[in-house]
Structures are given as C-alpha cells and as structure tokens.
mmCIF file of C-alpha atoms and ligand atoms in Angstrom:
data_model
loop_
_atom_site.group_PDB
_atom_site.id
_atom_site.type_symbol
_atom_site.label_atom_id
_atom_site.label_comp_id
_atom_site.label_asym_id
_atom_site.label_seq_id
_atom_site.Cartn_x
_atom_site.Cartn_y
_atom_site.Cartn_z
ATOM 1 C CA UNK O 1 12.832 47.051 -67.979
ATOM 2 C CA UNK O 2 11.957 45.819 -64.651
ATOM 3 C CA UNK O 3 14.794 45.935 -62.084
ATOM 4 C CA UNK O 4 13.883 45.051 -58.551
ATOM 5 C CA UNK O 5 14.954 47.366 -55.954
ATOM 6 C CA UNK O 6 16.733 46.805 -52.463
ATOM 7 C CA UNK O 7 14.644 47.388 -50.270
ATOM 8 C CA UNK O 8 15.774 50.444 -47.638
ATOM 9 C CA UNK O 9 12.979 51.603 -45.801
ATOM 10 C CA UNK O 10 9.059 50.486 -44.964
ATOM 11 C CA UNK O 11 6.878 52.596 -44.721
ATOM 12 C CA UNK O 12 2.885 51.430 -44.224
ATOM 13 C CA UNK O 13 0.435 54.234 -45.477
ATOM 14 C CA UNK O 14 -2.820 53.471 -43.905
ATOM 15 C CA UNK O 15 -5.950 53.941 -46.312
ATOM 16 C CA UNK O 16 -4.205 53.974 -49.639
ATOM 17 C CA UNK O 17 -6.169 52.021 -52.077
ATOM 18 C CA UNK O 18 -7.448 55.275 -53.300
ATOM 19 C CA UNK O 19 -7.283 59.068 -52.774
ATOM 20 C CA UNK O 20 -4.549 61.035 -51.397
ATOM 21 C CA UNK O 21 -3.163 57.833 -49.980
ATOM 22 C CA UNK O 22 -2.939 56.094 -53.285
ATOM 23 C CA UNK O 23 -0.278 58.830 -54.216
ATOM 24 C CA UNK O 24 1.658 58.791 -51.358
ATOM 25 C CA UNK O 25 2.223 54.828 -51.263
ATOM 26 C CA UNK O 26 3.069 55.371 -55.231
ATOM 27 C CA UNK O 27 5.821 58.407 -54.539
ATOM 28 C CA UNK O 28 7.306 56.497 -51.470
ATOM 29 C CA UNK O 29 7.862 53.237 -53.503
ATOM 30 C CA UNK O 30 9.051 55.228 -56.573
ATOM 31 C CA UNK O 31 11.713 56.939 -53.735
ATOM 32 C CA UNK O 32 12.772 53.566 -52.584
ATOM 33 C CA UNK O 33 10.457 52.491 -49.797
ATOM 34 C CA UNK O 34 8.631 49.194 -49.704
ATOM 35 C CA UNK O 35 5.007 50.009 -48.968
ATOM 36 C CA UNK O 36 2.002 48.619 -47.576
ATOM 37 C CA UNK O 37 -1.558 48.995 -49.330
ATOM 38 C CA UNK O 38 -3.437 49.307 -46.462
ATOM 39 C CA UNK O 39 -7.348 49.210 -46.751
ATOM 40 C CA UNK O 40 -10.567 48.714 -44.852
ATOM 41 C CA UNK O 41 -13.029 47.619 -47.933
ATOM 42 C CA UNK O 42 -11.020 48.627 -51.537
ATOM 43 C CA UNK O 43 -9.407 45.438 -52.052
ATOM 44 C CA UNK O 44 -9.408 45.087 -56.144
ATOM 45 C CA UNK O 45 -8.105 48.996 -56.099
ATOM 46 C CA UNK O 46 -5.645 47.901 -53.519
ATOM 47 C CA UNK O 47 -4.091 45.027 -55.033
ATOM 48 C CA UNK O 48 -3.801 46.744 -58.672
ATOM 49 C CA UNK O 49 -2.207 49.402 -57.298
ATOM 50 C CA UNK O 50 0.462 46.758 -55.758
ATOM 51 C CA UNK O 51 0.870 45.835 -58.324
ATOM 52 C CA UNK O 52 1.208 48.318 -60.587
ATOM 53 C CA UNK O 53 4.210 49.519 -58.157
ATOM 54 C CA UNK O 54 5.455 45.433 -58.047
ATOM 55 C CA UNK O 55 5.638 45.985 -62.220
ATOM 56 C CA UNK O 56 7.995 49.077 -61.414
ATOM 57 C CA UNK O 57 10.426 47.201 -59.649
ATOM 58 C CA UNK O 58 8.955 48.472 -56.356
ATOM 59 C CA UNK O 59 7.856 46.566 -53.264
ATOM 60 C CA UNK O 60 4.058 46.764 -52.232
ATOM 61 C CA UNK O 61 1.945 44.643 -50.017
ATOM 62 C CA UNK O 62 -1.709 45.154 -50.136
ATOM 63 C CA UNK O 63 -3.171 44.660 -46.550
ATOM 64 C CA UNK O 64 -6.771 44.758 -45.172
ATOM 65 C CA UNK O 65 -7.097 46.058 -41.369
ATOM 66 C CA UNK O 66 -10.342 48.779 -40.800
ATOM 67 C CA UNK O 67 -7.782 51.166 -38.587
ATOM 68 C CA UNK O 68 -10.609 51.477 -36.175
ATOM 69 C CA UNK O 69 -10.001 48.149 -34.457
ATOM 70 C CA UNK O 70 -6.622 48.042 -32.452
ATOM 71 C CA UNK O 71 -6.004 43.908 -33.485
ATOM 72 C CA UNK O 72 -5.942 44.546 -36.729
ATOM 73 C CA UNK O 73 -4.104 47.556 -36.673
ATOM 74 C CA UNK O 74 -1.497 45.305 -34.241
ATOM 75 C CA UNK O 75 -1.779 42.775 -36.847
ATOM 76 C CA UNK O 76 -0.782 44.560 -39.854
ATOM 77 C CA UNK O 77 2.058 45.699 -38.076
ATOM 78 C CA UNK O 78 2.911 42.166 -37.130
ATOM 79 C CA UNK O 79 2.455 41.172 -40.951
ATOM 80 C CA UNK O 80 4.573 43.801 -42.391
ATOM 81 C CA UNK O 81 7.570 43.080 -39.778
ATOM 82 C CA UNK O 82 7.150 39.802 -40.671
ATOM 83 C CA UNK O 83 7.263 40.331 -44.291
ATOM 84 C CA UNK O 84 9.679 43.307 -45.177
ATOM 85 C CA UNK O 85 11.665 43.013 -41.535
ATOM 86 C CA UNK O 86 10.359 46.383 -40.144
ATOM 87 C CA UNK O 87 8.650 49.803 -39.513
ATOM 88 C CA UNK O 88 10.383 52.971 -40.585
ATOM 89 C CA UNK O 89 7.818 55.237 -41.535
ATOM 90 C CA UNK O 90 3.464 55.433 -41.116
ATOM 91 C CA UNK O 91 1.705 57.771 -43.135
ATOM 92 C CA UNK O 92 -1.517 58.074 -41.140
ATOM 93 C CA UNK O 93 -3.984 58.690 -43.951
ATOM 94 C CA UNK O 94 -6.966 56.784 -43.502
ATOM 95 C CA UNK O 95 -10.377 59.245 -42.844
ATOM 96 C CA UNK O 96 -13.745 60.007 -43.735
ATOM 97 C CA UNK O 97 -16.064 63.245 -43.562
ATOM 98 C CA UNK O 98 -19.281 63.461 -42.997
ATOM 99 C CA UNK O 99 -20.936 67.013 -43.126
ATOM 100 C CA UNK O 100 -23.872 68.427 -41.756
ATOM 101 C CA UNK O 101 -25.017 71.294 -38.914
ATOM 102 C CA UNK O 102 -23.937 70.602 -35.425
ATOM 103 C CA UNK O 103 -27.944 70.716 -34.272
ATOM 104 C CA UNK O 104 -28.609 67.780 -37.362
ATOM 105 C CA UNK O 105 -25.453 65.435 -37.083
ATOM 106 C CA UNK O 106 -26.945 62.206 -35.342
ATOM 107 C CA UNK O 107 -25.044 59.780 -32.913
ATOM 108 C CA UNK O 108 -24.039 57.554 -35.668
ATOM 109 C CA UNK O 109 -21.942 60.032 -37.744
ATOM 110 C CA UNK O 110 -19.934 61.272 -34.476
ATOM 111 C CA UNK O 111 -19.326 57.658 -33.919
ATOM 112 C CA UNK O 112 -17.629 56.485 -36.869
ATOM 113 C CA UNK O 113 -15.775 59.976 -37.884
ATOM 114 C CA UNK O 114 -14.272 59.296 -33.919
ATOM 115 C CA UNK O 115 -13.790 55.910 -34.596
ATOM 116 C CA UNK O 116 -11.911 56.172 -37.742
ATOM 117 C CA UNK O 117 -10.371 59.503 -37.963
ATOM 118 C CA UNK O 118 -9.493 59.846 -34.390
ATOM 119 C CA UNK O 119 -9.137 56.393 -32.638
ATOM 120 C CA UNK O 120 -7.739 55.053 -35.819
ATOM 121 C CA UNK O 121 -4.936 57.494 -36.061
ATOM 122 C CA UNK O 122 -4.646 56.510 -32.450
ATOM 123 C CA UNK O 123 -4.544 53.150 -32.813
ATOM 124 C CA UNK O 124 -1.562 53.377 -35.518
ATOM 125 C CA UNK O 125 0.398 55.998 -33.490
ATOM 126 C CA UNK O 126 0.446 53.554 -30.399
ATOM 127 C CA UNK O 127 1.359 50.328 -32.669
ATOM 128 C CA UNK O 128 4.229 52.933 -34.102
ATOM 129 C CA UNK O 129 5.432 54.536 -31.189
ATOM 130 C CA UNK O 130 5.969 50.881 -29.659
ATOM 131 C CA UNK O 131 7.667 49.441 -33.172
ATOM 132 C CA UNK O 132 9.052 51.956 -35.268
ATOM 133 C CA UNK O 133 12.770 51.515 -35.720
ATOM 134 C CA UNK O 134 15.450 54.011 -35.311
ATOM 135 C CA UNK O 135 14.683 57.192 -37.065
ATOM 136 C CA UNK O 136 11.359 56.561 -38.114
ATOM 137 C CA UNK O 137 8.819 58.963 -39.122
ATOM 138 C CA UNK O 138 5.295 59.582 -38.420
ATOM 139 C CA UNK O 139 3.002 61.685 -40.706
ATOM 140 C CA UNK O 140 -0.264 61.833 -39.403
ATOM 141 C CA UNK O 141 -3.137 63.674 -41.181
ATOM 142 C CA UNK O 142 -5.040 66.921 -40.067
ATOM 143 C CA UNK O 143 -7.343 69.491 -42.512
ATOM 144 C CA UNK O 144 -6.739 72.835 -42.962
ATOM 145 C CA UNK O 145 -10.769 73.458 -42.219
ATOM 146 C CA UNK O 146 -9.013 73.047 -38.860
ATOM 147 C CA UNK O 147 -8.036 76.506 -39.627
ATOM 148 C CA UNK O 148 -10.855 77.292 -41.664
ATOM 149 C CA UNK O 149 -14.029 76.624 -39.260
ATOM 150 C CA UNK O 150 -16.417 76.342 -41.705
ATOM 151 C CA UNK O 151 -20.251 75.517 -40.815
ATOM 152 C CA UNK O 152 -21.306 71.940 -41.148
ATOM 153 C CA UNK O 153 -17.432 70.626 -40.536
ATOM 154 C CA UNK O 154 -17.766 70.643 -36.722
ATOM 155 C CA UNK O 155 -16.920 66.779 -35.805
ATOM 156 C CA UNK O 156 -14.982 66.444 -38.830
ATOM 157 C CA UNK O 157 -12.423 69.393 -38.159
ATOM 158 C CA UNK O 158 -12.519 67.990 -34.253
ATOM 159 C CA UNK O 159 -11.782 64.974 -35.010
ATOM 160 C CA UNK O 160 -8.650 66.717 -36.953
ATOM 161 C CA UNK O 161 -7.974 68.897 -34.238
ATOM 162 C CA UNK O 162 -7.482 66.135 -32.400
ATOM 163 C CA UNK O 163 -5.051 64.582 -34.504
ATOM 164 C CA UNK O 164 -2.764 67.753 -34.419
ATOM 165 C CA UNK O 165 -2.674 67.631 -30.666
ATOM 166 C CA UNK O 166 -1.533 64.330 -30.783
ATOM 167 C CA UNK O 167 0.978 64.748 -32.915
ATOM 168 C CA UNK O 168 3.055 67.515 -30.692
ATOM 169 C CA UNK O 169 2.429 65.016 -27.610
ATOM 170 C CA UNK O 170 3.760 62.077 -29.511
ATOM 171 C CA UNK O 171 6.739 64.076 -30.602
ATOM 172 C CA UNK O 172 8.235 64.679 -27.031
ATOM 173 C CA UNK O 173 7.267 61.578 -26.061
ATOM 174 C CA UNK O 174 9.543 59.671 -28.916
ATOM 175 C CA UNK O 175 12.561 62.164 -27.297
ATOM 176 C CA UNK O 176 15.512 59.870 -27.719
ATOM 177 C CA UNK O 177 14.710 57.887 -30.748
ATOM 178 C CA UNK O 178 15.240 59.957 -33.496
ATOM 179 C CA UNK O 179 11.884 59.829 -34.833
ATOM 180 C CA UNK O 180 10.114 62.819 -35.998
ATOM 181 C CA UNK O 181 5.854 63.202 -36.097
ATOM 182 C CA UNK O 182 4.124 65.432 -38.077
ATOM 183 C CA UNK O 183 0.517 66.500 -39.622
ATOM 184 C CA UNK O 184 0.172 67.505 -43.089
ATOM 185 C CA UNK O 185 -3.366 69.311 -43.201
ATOM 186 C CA UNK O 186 -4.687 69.390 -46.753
ATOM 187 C CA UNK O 187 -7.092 71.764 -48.383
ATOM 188 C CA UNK O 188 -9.481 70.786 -50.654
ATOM 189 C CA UNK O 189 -8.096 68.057 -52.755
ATOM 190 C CA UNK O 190 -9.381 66.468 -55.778
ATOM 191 C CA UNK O 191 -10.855 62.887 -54.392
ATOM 192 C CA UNK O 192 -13.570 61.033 -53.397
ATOM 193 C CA UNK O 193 -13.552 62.555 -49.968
ATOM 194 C CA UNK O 194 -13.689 65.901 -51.098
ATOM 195 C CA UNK O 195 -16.105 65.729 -54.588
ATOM 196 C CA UNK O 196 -18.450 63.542 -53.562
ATOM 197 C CA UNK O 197 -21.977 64.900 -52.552
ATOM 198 C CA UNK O 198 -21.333 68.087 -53.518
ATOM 199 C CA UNK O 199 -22.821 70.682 -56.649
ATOM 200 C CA UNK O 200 -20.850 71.701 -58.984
ATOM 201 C CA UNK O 201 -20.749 75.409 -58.095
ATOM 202 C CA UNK O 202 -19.249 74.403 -54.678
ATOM 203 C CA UNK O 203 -16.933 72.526 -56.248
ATOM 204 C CA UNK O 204 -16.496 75.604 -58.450
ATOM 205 C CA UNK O 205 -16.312 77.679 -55.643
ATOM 206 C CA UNK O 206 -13.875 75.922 -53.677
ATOM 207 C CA UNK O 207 -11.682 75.394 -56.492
ATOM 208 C CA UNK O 208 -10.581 79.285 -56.437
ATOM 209 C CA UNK O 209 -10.687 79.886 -53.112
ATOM 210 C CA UNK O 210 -6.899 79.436 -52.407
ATOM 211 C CA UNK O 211 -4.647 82.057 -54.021
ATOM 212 C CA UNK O 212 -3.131 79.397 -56.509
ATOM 213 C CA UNK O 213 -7.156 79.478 -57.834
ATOM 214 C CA UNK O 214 -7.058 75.575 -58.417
ATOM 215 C CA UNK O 215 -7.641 72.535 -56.338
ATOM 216 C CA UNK O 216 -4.572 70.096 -54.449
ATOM 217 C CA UNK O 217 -3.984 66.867 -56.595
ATOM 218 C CA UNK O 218 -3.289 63.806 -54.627
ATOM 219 C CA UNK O 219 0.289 64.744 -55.876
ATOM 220 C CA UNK O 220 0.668 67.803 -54.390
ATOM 221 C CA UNK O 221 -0.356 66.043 -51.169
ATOM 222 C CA UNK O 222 2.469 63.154 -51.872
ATOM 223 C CA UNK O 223 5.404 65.374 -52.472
ATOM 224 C CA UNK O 224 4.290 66.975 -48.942
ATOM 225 C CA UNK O 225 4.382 63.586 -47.856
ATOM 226 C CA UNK O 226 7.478 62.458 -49.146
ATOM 227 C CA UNK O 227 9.734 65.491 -48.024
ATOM 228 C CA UNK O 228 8.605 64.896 -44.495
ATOM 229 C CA UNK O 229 9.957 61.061 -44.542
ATOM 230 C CA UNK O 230 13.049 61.380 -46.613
ATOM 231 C CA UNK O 231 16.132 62.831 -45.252
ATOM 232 C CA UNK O 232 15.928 66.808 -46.230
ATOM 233 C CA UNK O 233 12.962 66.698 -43.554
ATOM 234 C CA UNK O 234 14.968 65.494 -40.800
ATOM 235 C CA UNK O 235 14.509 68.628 -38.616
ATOM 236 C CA UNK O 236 11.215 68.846 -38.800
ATOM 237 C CA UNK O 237 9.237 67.745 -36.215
ATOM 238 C CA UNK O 238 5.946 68.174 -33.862
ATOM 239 C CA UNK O 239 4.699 70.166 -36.715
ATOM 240 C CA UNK O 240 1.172 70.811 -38.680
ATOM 241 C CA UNK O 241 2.002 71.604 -42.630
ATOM 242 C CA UNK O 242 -0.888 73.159 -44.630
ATOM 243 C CA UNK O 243 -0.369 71.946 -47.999
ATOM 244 C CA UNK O 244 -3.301 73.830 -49.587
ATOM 245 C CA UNK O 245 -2.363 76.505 -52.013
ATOM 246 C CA UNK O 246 -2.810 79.359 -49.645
ATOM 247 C CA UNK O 247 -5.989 78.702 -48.529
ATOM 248 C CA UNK O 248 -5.307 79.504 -44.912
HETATM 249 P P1 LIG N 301 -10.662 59.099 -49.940
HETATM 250 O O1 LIG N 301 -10.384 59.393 -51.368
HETATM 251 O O2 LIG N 301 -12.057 58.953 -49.479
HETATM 252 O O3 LIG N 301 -9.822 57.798 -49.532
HETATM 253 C C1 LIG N 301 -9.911 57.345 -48.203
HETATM 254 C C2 LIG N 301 -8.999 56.141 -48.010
HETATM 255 O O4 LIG N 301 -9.102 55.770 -46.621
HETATM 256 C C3 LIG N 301 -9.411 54.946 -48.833
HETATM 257 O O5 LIG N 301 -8.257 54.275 -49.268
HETATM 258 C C4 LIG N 301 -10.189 54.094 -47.821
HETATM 259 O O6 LIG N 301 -10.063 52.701 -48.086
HETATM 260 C C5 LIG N 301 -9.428 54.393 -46.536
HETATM 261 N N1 LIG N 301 -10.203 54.114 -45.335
HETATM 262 C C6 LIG N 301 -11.408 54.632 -44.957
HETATM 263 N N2 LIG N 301 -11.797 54.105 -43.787
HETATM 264 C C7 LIG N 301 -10.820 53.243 -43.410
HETATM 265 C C8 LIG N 301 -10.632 52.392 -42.296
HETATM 266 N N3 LIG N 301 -11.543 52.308 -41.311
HETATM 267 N N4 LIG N 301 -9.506 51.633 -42.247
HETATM 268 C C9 LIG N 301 -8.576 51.693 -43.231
HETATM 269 N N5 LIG N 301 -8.703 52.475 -44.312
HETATM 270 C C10 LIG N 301 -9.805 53.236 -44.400
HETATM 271 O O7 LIG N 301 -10.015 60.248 -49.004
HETATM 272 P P2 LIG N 301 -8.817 61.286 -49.288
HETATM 273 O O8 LIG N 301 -9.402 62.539 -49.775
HETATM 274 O O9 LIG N 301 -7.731 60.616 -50.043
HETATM 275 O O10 LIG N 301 -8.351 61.580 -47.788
HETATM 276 C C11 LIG N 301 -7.165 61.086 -47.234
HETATM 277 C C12 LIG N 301 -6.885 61.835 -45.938
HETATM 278 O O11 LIG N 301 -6.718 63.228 -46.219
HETATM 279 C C13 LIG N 301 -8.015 61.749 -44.906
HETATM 280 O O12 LIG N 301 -7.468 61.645 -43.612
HETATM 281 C C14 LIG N 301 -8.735 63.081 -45.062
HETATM 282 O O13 LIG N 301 -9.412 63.456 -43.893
HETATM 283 C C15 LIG N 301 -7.564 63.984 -45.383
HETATM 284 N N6 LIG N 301 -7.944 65.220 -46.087
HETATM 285 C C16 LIG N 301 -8.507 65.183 -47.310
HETATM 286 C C17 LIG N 301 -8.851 66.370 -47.943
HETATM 287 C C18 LIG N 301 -9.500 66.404 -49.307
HETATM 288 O O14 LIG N 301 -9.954 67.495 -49.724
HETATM 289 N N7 LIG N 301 -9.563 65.325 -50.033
HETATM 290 C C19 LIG N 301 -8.606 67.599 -47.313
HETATM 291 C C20 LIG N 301 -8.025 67.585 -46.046
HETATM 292 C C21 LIG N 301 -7.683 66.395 -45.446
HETATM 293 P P3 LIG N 301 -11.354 51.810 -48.538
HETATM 294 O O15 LIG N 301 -11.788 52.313 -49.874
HETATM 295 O O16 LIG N 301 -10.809 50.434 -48.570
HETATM 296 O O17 LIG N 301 -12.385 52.057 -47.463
#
C-alpha cells in the first residue's frame, strides 16, 4: 500500500546518493521527515533512491549542489524552502579521504579534502545557522581517526578536527533558538570511502579492531543519526559521538 505521509519536518542530508548518507536520508524519511538527496556527481543513484523513498509514501527530493561552492549550497537551501516550506534539520555528511604520508601528500589533495570536508561543512553550517527554523538540528560529521591518529590520515583527520571545533562554536552561537549541533564521528564503516583502495588484510584487519570485532554498517551510522534529530536527543548538544564499536 502506498499512503503518503504529512510532511513534519525537512531535513537536507548533504552527500547522500550513496554511503553512510544514503542510510541516513532513508531512516529520516522512514521516521517522518521529508528529505533532500543531495549530491555533487551521483545523480542516477540519487534519484532512485528518491524514489525508492517516494514509493514508500515518503517525501524525497534529489538535489545536485558540490557543497564546496557557497551558491549552490545557498541555492539548495533556497530550493528546498521553496519546495517543502523549510529547514529543520542538516545532516552534514558529504566528505572524501585521501591517504598518504604527510612528506608525500601534494597541494592538490590538501585542496580538495579542505574544500569539501571542511569549507563544505562550512558552507552548510552558515546557510543553516541563518535558515534553520525553530528547534532545528545540526549533525555535522567528524572521524573517530580524530581520536585514533593514525599515519597517512593527517589532512583527512584535520580536516575532521576541524569540523568538531566548529560544531561546539556553532552551538553557543545558536543560544536562544533551540537548536542543537552535533558531530557523529564514525569508525570504519562499510562504504566506498572506507573499502576502496585498500587490501584485503587491512580490510581484515580493521574489521576486528573495535571490541564488537566487526565493521559499522551505514545503519549503525543512521540510527546515530536519527536519535540526534528526533526528540529523545533534545538535550544533547555541542557534542562529538563516536559511533564505532569501541574502537576508541
Ligand atoms: P562515500 O560512500 O564515499 O559517500 C560520499 C557521499 O558524499 C556521496 O554521496 C558523494 O556524492 C558525496 N559527496 C562527495 N563530495 C561531495 C561534494 N563536493 N558535494 C556534495 N556531495 C559530495 O562516503 P561515506 O563513507 O558514506 O562517508 C560519509 C561521511 O562519513 C563522510 O563525511 C566521511 O568522512 C565520514 N566517515 C566515514 C567513515 C567510513 O569508514 N566510511 C568513517 C568516519 C567518517 P557523489 O557520489 O554524488 O559525489
């Protein structure tokens, strides 16, 4: 049967064609949010999984805006207002890694893991902090190799480090409006991001690191997700959660 639902809250999760934020715009619009698909390149992905959620009774709108470029990023904020009245909720997901040895990383790499991971997440926190409605939520996205300070993750984790910092600022400075921002910092989860590149036996390896001797499924990541933004998470806030199994 397909009923549509009313539609309660927005909520825009930034890179979710795929990955970690694939799950989290699915759990949100099975919890009653209307969701936008936003991507920068995954368009087919994008628009199946709209409307996959659609076919659910759900509301999704795929979107296209590279999170690295502050007009679109105003834009799909514009868009979504326009469509579904609103902002209640961004789920800051959006990122890439790129790994390799401080003394071999070249210019390039720093450039676009600053550009996306850190003046993207930027970018979506400003638009947010001027449009989000009354008792919104922000849940911006860390790592736990924050924590974990492995070799070869040096830009990637600062880049993350970053992202934590900004979320305690942005906390105080929403004081007034009711809306809480937070950092979930995932460990090693089973996507793209994470298994791509990489042997088996570090894959292997990785896998049994955490005490709970198994890797986080985008799911795991999404229920995080979805506690922070739905009302039993209400006094949480200017936090970093480390959804990881133990890991750190
Ligand atoms: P993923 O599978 O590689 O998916 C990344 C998503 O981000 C895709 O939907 C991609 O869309 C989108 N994206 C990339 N660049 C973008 C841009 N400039 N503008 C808009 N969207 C963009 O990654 P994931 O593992 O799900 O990671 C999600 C988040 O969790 C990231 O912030 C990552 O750093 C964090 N994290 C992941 C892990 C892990 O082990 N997987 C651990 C800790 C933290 P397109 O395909 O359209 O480019």
């Amino acid at each position: 049967m397909n009923i549509t639902k009313e539609i309660k809250q927005v909520a825009i999760v930034t890179g979710s064609s795929r990955g970690i934020g694939a799950a989290v715009a699915e759990r949100l619009a099975n919890d009653g949010f209307a969701v936008v698909i936003n991507y920068a390149g995954s368009a087919t992905e994008a628009e199946e999984l709209a409307a996959k959620i659609e076919k659910n009774g759900g509301h999704a709108l795929p979107l296209q805006a590279d999170v690295s470029d502050p007009s679109a990023v105003a834009a799909m904020f514009a868009k979504t207002e326009e469509v579904f009245g609103g902002v209640d909720v961004l789920v800051n997901n959006a990122g890439i890694m790129a790994l390799s040895s401080i003394a071999e990383t070249d210019d390039a790499s720093v450039d676009r893991q600053i550009d996306i991971n850190f003046k993207g997440s930027f970018n979506t926190m400003r638009e947010a902090a001027r449009r989000l409605r009354q008792g919104g939520r922000i849940v911006n996205f860390s790592s736990s190799v924050v924590g974990m300070l492995q070799p070869t993750y040096g830009v990637y984790a600062g880049t993350k480090a970053a992202i934590e910092a900004l979320t305690s600022i942005l906390a105080k400075e929403l004081r007034g409006r009711n809306i809480t921002v937070n950092a979930i910092a995932p460990g090693p989860t089973a996507t793209a991001l994470f298994l791509n590149g990489k042997p088996q036996e570090v894959i292997d390896r990785l896998s049994k690191l955490a005490p709970l001797e198994r890797l986080g499924q985008p799911a795991d990541i999404a229920a995080a997700v979805a506690f922070l933004v739905d009302p039993d998470g209400a006094w949480i806030n200017g936090q970093v959660l480390r959804a990881n199994g133990g890991i750190i």
